[in-house]
PDB file of C-alpha atoms in Angstrom:
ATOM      1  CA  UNK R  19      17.449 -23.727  15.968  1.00  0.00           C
ATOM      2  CA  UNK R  20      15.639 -20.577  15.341  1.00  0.00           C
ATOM      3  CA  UNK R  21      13.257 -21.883  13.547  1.00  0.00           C
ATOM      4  CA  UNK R  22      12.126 -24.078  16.731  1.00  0.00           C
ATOM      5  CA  UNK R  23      12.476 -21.114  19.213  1.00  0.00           C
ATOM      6  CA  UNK R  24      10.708 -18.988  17.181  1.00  0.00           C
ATOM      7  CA  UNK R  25       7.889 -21.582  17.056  1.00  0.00           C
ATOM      8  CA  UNK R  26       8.034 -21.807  21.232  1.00  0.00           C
ATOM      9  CA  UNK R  27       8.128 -18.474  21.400  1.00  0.00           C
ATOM     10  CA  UNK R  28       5.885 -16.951  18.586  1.00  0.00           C
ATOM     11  CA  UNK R  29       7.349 -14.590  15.700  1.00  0.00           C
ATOM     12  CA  UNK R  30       4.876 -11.945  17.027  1.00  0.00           C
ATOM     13  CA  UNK R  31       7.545 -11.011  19.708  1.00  0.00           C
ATOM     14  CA  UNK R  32       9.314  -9.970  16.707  1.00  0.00           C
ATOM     15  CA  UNK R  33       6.861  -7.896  15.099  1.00  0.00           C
ATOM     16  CA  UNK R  34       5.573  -5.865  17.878  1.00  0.00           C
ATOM     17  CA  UNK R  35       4.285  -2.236  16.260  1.00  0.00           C
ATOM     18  CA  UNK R  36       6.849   0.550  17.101  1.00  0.00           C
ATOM     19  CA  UNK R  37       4.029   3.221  17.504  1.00  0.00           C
ATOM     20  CA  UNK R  38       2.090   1.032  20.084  1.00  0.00           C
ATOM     21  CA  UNK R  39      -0.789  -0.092  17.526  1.00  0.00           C
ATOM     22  CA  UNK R  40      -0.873  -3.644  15.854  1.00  0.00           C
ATOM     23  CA  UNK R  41      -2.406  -2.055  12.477  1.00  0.00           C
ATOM     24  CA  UNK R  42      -1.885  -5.739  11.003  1.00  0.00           C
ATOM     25  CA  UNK R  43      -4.255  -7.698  13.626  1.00  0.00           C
ATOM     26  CA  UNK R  44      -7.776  -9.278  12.096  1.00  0.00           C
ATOM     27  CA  UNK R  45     -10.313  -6.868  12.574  1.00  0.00           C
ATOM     28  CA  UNK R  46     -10.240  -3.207  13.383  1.00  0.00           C
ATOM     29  CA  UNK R  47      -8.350  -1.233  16.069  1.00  0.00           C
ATOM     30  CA  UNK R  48     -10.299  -0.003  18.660  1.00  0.00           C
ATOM     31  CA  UNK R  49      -8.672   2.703  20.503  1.00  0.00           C
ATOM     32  CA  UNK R  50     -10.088   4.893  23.607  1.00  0.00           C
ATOM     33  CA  UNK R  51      -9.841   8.363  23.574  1.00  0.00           C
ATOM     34  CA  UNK R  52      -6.764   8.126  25.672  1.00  0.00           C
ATOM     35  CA  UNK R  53      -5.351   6.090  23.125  1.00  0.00           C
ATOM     36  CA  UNK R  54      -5.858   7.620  20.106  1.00  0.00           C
ATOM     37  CA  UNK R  55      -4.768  11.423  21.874  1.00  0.00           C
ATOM     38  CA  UNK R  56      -1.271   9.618  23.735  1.00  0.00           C
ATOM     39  CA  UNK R  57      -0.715   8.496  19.682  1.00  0.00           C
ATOM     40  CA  UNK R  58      -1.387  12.061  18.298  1.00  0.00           C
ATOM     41  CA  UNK R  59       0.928  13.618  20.597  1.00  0.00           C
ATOM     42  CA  UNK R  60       3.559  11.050  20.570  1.00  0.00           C
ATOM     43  CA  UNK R  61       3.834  10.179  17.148  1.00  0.00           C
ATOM     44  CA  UNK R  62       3.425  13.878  15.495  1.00  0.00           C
ATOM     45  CA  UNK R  63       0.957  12.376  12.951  1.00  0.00           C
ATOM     46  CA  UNK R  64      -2.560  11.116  11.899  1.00  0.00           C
ATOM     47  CA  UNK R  65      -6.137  12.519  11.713  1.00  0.00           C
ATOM     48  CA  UNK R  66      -9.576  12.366  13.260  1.00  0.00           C
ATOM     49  CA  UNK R  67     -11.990  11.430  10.867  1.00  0.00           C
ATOM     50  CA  UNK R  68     -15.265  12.802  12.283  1.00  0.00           C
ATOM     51  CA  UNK R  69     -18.018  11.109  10.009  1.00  0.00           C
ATOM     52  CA  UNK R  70     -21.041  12.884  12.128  1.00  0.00           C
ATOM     53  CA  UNK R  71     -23.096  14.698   9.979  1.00  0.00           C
ATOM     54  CA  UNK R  72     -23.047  18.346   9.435  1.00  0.00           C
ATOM     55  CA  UNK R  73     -25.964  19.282  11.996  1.00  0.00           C
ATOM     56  CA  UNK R  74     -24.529  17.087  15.050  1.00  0.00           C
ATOM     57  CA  UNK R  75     -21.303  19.113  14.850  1.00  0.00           C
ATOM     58  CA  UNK R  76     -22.125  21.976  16.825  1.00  0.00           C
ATOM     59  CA  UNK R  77     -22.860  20.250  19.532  1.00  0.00           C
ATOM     60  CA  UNK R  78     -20.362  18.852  20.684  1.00  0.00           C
ATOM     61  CA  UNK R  79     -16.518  18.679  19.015  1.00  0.00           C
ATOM     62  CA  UNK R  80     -12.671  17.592  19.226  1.00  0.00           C
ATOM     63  CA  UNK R  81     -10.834  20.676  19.113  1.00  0.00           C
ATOM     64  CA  UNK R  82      -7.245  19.670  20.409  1.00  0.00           C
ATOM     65  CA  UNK R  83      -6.219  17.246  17.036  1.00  0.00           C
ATOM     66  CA  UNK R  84      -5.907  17.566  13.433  1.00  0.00           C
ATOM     67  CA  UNK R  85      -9.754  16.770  12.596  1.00  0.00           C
ATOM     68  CA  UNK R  86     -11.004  16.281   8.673  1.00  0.00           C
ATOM     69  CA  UNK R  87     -14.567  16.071   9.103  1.00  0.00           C
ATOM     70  CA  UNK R  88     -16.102  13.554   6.227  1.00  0.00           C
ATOM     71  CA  UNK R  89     -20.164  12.640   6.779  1.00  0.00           C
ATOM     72  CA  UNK R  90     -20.621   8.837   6.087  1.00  0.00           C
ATOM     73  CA  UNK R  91     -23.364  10.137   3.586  1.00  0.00           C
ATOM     74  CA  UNK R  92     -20.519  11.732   1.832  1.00  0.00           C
ATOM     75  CA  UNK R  93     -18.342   9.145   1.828  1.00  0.00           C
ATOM     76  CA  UNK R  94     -20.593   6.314   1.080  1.00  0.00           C
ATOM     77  CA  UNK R  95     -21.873   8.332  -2.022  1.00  0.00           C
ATOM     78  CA  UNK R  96     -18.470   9.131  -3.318  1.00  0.00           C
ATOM     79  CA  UNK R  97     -15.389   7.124  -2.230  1.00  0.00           C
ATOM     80  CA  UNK R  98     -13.074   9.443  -3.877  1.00  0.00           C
ATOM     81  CA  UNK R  99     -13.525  12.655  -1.236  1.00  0.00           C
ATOM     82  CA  UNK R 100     -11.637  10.315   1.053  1.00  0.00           C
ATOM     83  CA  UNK R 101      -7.842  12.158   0.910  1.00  0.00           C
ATOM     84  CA  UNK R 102      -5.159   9.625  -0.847  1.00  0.00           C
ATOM     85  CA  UNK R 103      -3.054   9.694   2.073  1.00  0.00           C
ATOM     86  CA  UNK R 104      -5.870   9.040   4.818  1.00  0.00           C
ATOM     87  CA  UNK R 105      -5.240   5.670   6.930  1.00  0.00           C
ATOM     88  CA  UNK R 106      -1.799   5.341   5.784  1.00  0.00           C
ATOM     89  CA  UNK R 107       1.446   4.681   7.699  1.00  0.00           C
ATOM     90  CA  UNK R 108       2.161   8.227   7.492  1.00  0.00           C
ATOM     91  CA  UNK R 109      -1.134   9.651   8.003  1.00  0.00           C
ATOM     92  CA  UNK R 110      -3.066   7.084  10.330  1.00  0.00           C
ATOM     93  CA  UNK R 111      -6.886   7.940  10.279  1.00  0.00           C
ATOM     94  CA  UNK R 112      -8.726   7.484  13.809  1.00  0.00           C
ATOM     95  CA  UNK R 113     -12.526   7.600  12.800  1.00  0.00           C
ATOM     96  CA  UNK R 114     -14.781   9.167  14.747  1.00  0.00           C
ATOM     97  CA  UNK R 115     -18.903   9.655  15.404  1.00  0.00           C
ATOM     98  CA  UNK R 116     -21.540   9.934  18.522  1.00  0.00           C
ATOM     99  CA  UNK R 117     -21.320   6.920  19.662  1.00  0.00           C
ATOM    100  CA  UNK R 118     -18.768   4.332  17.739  1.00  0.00           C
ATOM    101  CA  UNK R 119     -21.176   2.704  15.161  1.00  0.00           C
ATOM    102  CA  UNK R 120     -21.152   4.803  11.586  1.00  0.00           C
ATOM    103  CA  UNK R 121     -17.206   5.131  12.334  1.00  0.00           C
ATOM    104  CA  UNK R 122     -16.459   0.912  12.907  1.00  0.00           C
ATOM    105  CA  UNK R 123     -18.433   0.990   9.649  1.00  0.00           C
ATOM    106  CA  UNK R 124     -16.462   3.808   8.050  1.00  0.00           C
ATOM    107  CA  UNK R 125     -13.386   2.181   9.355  1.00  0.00           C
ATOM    108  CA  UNK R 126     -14.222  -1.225   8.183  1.00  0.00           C
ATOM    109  CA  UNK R 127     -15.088   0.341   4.361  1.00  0.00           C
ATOM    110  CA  UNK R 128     -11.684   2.413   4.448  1.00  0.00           C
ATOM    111  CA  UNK R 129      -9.535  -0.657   5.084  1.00  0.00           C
ATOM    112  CA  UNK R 130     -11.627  -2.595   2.284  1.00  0.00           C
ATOM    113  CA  UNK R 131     -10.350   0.047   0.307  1.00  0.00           C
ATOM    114  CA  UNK R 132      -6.532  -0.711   0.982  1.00  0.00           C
ATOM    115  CA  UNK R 133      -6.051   1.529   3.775  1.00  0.00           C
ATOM    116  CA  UNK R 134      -3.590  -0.142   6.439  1.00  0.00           C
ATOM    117  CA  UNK R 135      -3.740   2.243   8.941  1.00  0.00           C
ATOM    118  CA  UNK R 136      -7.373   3.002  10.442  1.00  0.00           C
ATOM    119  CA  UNK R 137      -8.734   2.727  13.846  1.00  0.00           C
ATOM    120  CA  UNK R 138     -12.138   3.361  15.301  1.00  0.00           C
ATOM    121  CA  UNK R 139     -12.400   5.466  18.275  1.00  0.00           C
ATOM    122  CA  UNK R 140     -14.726   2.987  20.550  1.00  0.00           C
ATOM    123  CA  UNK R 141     -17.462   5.511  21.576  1.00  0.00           C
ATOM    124  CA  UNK R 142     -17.374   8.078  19.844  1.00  0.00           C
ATOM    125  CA  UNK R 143     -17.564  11.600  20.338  1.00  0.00           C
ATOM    126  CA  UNK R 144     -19.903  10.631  24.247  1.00  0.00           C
ATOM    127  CA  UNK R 145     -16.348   9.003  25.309  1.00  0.00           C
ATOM    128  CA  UNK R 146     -14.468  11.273  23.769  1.00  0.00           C
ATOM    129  CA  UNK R 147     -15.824  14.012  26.309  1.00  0.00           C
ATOM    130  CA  UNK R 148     -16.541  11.591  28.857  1.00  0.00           C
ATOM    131  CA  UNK R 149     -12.978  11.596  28.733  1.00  0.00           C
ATOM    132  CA  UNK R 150     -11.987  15.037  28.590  1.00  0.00           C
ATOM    133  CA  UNK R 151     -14.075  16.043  31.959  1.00  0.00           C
ATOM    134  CA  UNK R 152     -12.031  13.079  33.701  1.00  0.00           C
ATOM    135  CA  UNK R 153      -8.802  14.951  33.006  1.00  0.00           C
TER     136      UNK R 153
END
């Protein structure tokens, strides 16, 4: 009998994420900046990765979250500068850059690399203060 309701029904009912993000789905998470800021504050854990280069920081930054800032250059070069506890369960890793490209790629290579729990923030740091004026 359960076997048949669950097959009506779908065993995804039964799975549903308990911090709000399906971190199992095909493909990437893509969070807005509403998103990914709600999560920080709710859940008490996690960390931008901003993956803009050096130069491009000072003009324009997240200040409000825990932020590890990692070039792509940098990690692309040498995998290992990536912190063993970034994109885990306990330590989810929301990557970051001007405009959403270099962090899906960043995101996509940190989940090739075994890490379950990585997002990209769609838009980078333009939506990110896009964002932040609206509020």
């Amino acid at each position: 009998m359960l076997r048949a309701i669950s097959t009506r029904i779908g065993m995804r009912a039964y799975c549903q994420p308990t911090d709000g993000i399906d971190w199992k789905k095909d493909g990437l998470p893509q969070l807005n900046p509403r998103e990914v800021n709600d999560y920080l504050k709710e859940q008490n854990k996690g960390t931008i990765i901003d993956v803009r280069e050096h130069h491009e920081l000072a003009a324009v930054s997240v200040e409000s979250h825990k932020i590890e800032h990692l070039p792509m250059m940098q990690i692309l070069e040498n995998k290992d500068v990536v912190p063993e506890d970034l994109g885990t369960e306990e330590n989810p890793a929301f990557v970051l850059c001007h405009a959403g490209v270099r962090s899906q790629t960043i995101g996509g290579l940190l989940s090739s690399m075994g890490r379950t729990h990585v997002a990209n923030i769609k838009g980078g740091i333009v939506n990110w203060k896009k964002w932040e004026g609206s509020n």
